[in-house]
mmCIF file of C-alpha atoms and ligand atoms in Angstrom:
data_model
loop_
_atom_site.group_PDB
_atom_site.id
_atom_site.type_symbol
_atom_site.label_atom_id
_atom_site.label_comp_id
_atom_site.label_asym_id
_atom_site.label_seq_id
_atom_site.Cartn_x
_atom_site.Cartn_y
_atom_site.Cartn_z
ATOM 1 C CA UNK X 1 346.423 162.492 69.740
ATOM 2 C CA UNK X 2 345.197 163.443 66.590
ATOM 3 C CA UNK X 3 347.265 164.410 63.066
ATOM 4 C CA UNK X 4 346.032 166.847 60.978
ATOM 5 C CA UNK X 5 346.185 165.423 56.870
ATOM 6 C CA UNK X 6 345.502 167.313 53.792
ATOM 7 C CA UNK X 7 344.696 165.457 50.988
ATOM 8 C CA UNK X 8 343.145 165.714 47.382
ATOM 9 C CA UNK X 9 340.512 162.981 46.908
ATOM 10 C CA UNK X 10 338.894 163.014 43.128
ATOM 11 C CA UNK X 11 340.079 166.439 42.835
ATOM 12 C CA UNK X 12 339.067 168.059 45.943
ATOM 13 C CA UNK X 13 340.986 169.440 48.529
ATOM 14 C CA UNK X 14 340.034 167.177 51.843
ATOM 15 C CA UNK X 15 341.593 168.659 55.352
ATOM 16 C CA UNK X 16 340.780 166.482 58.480
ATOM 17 C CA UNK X 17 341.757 165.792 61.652
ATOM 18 C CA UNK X 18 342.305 161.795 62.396
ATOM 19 C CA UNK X 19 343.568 158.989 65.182
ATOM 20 C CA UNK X 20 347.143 158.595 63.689
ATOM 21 C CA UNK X 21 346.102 154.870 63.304
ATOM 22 C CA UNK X 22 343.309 155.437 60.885
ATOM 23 C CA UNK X 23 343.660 153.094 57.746
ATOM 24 C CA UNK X 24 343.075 154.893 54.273
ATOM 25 C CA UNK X 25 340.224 152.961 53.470
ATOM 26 C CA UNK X 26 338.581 153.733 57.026
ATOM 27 C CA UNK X 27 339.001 157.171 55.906
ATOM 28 C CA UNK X 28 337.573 157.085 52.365
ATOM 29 C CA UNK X 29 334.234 155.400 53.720
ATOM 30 C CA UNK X 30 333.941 156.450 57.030
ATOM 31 C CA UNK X 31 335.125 160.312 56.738
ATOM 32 C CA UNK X 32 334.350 160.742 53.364
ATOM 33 C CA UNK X 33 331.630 158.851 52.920
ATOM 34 C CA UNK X 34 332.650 157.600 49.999
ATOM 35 C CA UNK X 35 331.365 153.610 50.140
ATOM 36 C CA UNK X 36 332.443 152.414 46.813
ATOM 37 C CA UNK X 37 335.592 151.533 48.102
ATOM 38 C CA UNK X 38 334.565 147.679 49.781
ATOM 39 C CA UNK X 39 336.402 146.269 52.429
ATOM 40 C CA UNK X 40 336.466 142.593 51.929
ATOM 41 C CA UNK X 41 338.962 140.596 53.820
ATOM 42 C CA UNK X 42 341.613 142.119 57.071
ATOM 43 C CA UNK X 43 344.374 140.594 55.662
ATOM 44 C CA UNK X 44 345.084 142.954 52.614
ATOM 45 C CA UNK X 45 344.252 140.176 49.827
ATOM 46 C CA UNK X 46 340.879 140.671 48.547
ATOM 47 C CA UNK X 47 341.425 143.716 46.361
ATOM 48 C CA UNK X 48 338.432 145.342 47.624
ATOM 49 C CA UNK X 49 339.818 148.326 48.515
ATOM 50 C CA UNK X 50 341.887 149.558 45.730
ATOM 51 C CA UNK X 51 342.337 153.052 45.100
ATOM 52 C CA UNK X 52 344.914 155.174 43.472
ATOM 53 C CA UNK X 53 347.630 156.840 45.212
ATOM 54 C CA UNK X 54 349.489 159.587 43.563
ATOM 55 C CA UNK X 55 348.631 157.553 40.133
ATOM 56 C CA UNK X 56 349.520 153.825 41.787
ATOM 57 C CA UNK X 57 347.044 151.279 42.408
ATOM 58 C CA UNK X 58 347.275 150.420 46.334
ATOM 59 C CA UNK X 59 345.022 148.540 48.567
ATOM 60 C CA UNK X 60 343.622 151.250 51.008
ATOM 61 C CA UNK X 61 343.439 148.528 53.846
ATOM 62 C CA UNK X 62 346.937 148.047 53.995
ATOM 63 C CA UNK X 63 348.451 151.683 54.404
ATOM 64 C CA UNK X 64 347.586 154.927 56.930
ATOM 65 C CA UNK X 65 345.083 157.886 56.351
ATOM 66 C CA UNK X 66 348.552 159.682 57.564
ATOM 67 C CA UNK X 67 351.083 158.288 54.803
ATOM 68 C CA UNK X 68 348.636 159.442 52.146
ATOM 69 C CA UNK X 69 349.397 163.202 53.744
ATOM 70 C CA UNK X 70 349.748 165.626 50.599
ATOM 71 C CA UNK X 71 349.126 162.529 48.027
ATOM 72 C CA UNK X 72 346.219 162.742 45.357
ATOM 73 C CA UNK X 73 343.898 159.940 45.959
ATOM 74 C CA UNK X 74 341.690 158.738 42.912
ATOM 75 C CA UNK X 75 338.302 155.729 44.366
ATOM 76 C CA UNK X 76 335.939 154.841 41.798
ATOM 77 C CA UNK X 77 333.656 157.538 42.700
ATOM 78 C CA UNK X 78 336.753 160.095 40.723
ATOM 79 C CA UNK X 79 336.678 157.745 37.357
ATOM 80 C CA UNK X 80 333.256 158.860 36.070
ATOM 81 C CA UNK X 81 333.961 162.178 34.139
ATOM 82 C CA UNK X 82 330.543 164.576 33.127
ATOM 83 C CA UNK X 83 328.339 162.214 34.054
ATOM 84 C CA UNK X 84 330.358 159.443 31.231
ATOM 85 C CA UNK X 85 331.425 156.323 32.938
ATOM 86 C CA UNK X 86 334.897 155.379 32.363
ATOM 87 C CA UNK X 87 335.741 153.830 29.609
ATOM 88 C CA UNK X 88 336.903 150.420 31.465
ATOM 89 C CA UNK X 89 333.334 151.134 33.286
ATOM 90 C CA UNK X 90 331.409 150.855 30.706
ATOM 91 C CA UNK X 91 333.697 147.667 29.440
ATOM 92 C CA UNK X 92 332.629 145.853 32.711
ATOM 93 C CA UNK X 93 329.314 146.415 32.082
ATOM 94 C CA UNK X 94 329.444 145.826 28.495
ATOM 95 C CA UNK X 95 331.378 142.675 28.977
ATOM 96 C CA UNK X 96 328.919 141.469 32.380
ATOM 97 C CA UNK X 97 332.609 141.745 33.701
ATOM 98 C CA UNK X 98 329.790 141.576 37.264
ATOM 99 C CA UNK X 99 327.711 139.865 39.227
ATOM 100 C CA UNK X 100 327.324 141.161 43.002
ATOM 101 C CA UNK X 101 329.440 143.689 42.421
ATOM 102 C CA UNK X 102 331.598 143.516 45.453
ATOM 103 C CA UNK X 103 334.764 143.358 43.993
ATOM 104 C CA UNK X 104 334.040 145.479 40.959
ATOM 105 C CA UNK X 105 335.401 148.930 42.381
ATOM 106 C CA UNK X 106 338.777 147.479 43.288
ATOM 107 C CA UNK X 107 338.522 145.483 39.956
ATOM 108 C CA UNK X 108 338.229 148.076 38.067
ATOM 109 C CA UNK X 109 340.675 150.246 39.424
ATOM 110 C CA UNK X 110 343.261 147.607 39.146
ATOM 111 C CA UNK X 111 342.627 146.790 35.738
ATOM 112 C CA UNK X 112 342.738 150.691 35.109
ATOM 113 C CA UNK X 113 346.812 150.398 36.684
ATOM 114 C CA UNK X 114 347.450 146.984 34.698
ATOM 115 C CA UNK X 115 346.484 148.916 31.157
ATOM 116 C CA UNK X 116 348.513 152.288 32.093
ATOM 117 C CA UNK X 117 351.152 150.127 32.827
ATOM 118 C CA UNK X 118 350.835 148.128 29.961
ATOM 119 C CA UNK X 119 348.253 149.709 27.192
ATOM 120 C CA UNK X 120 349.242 146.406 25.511
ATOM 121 C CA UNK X 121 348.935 143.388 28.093
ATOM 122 C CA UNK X 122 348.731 139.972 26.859
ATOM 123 C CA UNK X 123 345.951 137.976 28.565
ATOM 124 C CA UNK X 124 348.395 136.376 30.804
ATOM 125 C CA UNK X 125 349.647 139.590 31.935
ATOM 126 C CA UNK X 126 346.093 140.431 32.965
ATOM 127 C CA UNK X 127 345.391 137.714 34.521
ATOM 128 C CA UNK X 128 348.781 138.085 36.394
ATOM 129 C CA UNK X 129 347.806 141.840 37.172
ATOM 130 C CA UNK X 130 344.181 140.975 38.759
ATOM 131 C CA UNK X 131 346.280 138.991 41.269
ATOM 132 C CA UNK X 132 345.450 140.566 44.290
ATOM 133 C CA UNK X 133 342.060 140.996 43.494
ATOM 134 C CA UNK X 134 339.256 138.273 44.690
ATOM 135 C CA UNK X 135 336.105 137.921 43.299
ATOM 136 C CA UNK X 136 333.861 135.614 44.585
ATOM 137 C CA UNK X 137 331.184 135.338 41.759
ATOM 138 C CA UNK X 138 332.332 135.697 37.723
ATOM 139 C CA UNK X 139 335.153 132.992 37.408
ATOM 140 C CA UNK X 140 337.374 136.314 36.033
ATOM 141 C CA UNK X 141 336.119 134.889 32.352
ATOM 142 C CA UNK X 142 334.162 138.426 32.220
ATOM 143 C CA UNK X 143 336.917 140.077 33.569
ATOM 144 C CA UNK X 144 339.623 139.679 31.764
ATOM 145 C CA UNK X 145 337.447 140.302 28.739
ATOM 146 C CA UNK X 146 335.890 143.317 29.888
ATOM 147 C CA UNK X 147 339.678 144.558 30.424
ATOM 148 C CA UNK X 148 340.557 143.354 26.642
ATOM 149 C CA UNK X 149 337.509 144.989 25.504
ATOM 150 C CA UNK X 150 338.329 148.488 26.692
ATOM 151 C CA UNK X 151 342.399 147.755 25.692
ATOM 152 C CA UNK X 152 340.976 146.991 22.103
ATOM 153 C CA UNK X 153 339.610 150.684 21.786
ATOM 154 C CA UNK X 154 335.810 149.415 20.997
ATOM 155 C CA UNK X 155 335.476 152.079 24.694
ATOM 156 C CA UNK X 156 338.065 154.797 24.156
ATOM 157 C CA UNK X 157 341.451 154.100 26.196
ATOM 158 C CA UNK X 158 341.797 153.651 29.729
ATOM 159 C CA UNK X 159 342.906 157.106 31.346
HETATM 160 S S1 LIG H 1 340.039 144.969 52.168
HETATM 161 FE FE1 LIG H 1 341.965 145.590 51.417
HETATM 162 S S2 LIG H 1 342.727 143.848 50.444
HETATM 163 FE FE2 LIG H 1 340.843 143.163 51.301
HETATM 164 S S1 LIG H 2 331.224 140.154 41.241
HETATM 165 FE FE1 LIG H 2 330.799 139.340 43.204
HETATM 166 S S2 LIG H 2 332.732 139.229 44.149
HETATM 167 FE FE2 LIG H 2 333.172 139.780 42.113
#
C-alpha cells in the first residue's frame, strides 16, 4: 500500500503518494522529474546522488522517499538563485572542476557540506570530504581546486 509524504524540495511544497519502498533518489528523478540528481553505482558509493537533507549532505540512493517525510530537501536544481549559479557552481566551471559531468551534481553538493562544515578546510580535509564521491574523468586535481577557489572568496562564499 501506498504512504502519503509531504515534503519541501528547493522550496516547494511536494505532496505525493508513493510504494513505501521508494528510494529518495527514485523520487527526485522519477516523481519530480528532477534528473540532475545521477544515479551511478547500487551500492551507495559513487556520490552521484547527493542531495541535502534538512541541511546534511546524504546520498539519496541509500535512504527512503518515506524517511525524508516533513524534511526540506535541497538537489542541485535548488542551488542556482535568480538565475546566478552558485557560487561553488561557477568555481567548478571556473576551475574545469568537469569533464562528463556525471558526478558534478553530487560533487558539488558535497563540496557545498565539506565548506559549511568547515569554511576553512585544509586540502587534505577536502580531499578527505570528497570521499564518497567517484568521478570517473578529472583525477579530482580540478576538484579540489575548484572547491579552494570558491573557499578563497574569488566566488562569494558557499551558502
Ligand atoms: S547512486 Fe547513490 S551513491 Fe551511487
Ligand atoms: S566529470 Fe565525469 S565522472 Fe566526474
Amino acid at each position: 500500500m501506498d504512504v502519503a509524504i509531504r515534503l519541501t524540495v528547493n522550496g516547494k511544497a511536494v505532496e505525493a503518494s508513493v510504494d513505501p519502498r521508494t528510494l529518495l533518489v527514485q523520487f527526485i528523478r522519477e516523481t519530480l522529474q528532477l534528473t540532475g540528481t545521477h544515479v551511478g553505482c547500487d551500492t551507495a558509493q559513487c556520490g552521484a546522488c547527493t542531495v541535502h537533507l534538512n541541511g546534511r549532505a546524504v546520498k539519496a540512493c541509500s535512504i527512503l522517499a518515506a524517511q525524508a517525510q516533513g524534511g526540506e530537501v535541497t538537489t542541485i536544481e535548488g542551488l542556482a538563485k535568480d538565475g546566478e549559479l552558485h557560487p561553488m557552481q561557477a568555481a567548478f566551471r571556473e576551475c574545469h572542476g568537469l569533464q562528463c559531468g556525471f558526478c558534478t551534481p553530487g560533487m558539488v553538493m558535497a563540496a557545498v557540506q565539506i565548506l559549511k562544515d568547515e569554511p576553512q578546510a585544509s586540502e587534505a580535509h577536502i580531499r578527505e570530504g570528497l570521499e564518497g564521491n567517484i568521478c570517473r574523468c578529472t583525477g579530482y586535481q580540478n576538484i579540489v581546486k575548484a572547491i579552494q577557489f570558491c573557499q578563497s572568496g574569488k566566488q562569494a562564499t558557499a551558502a
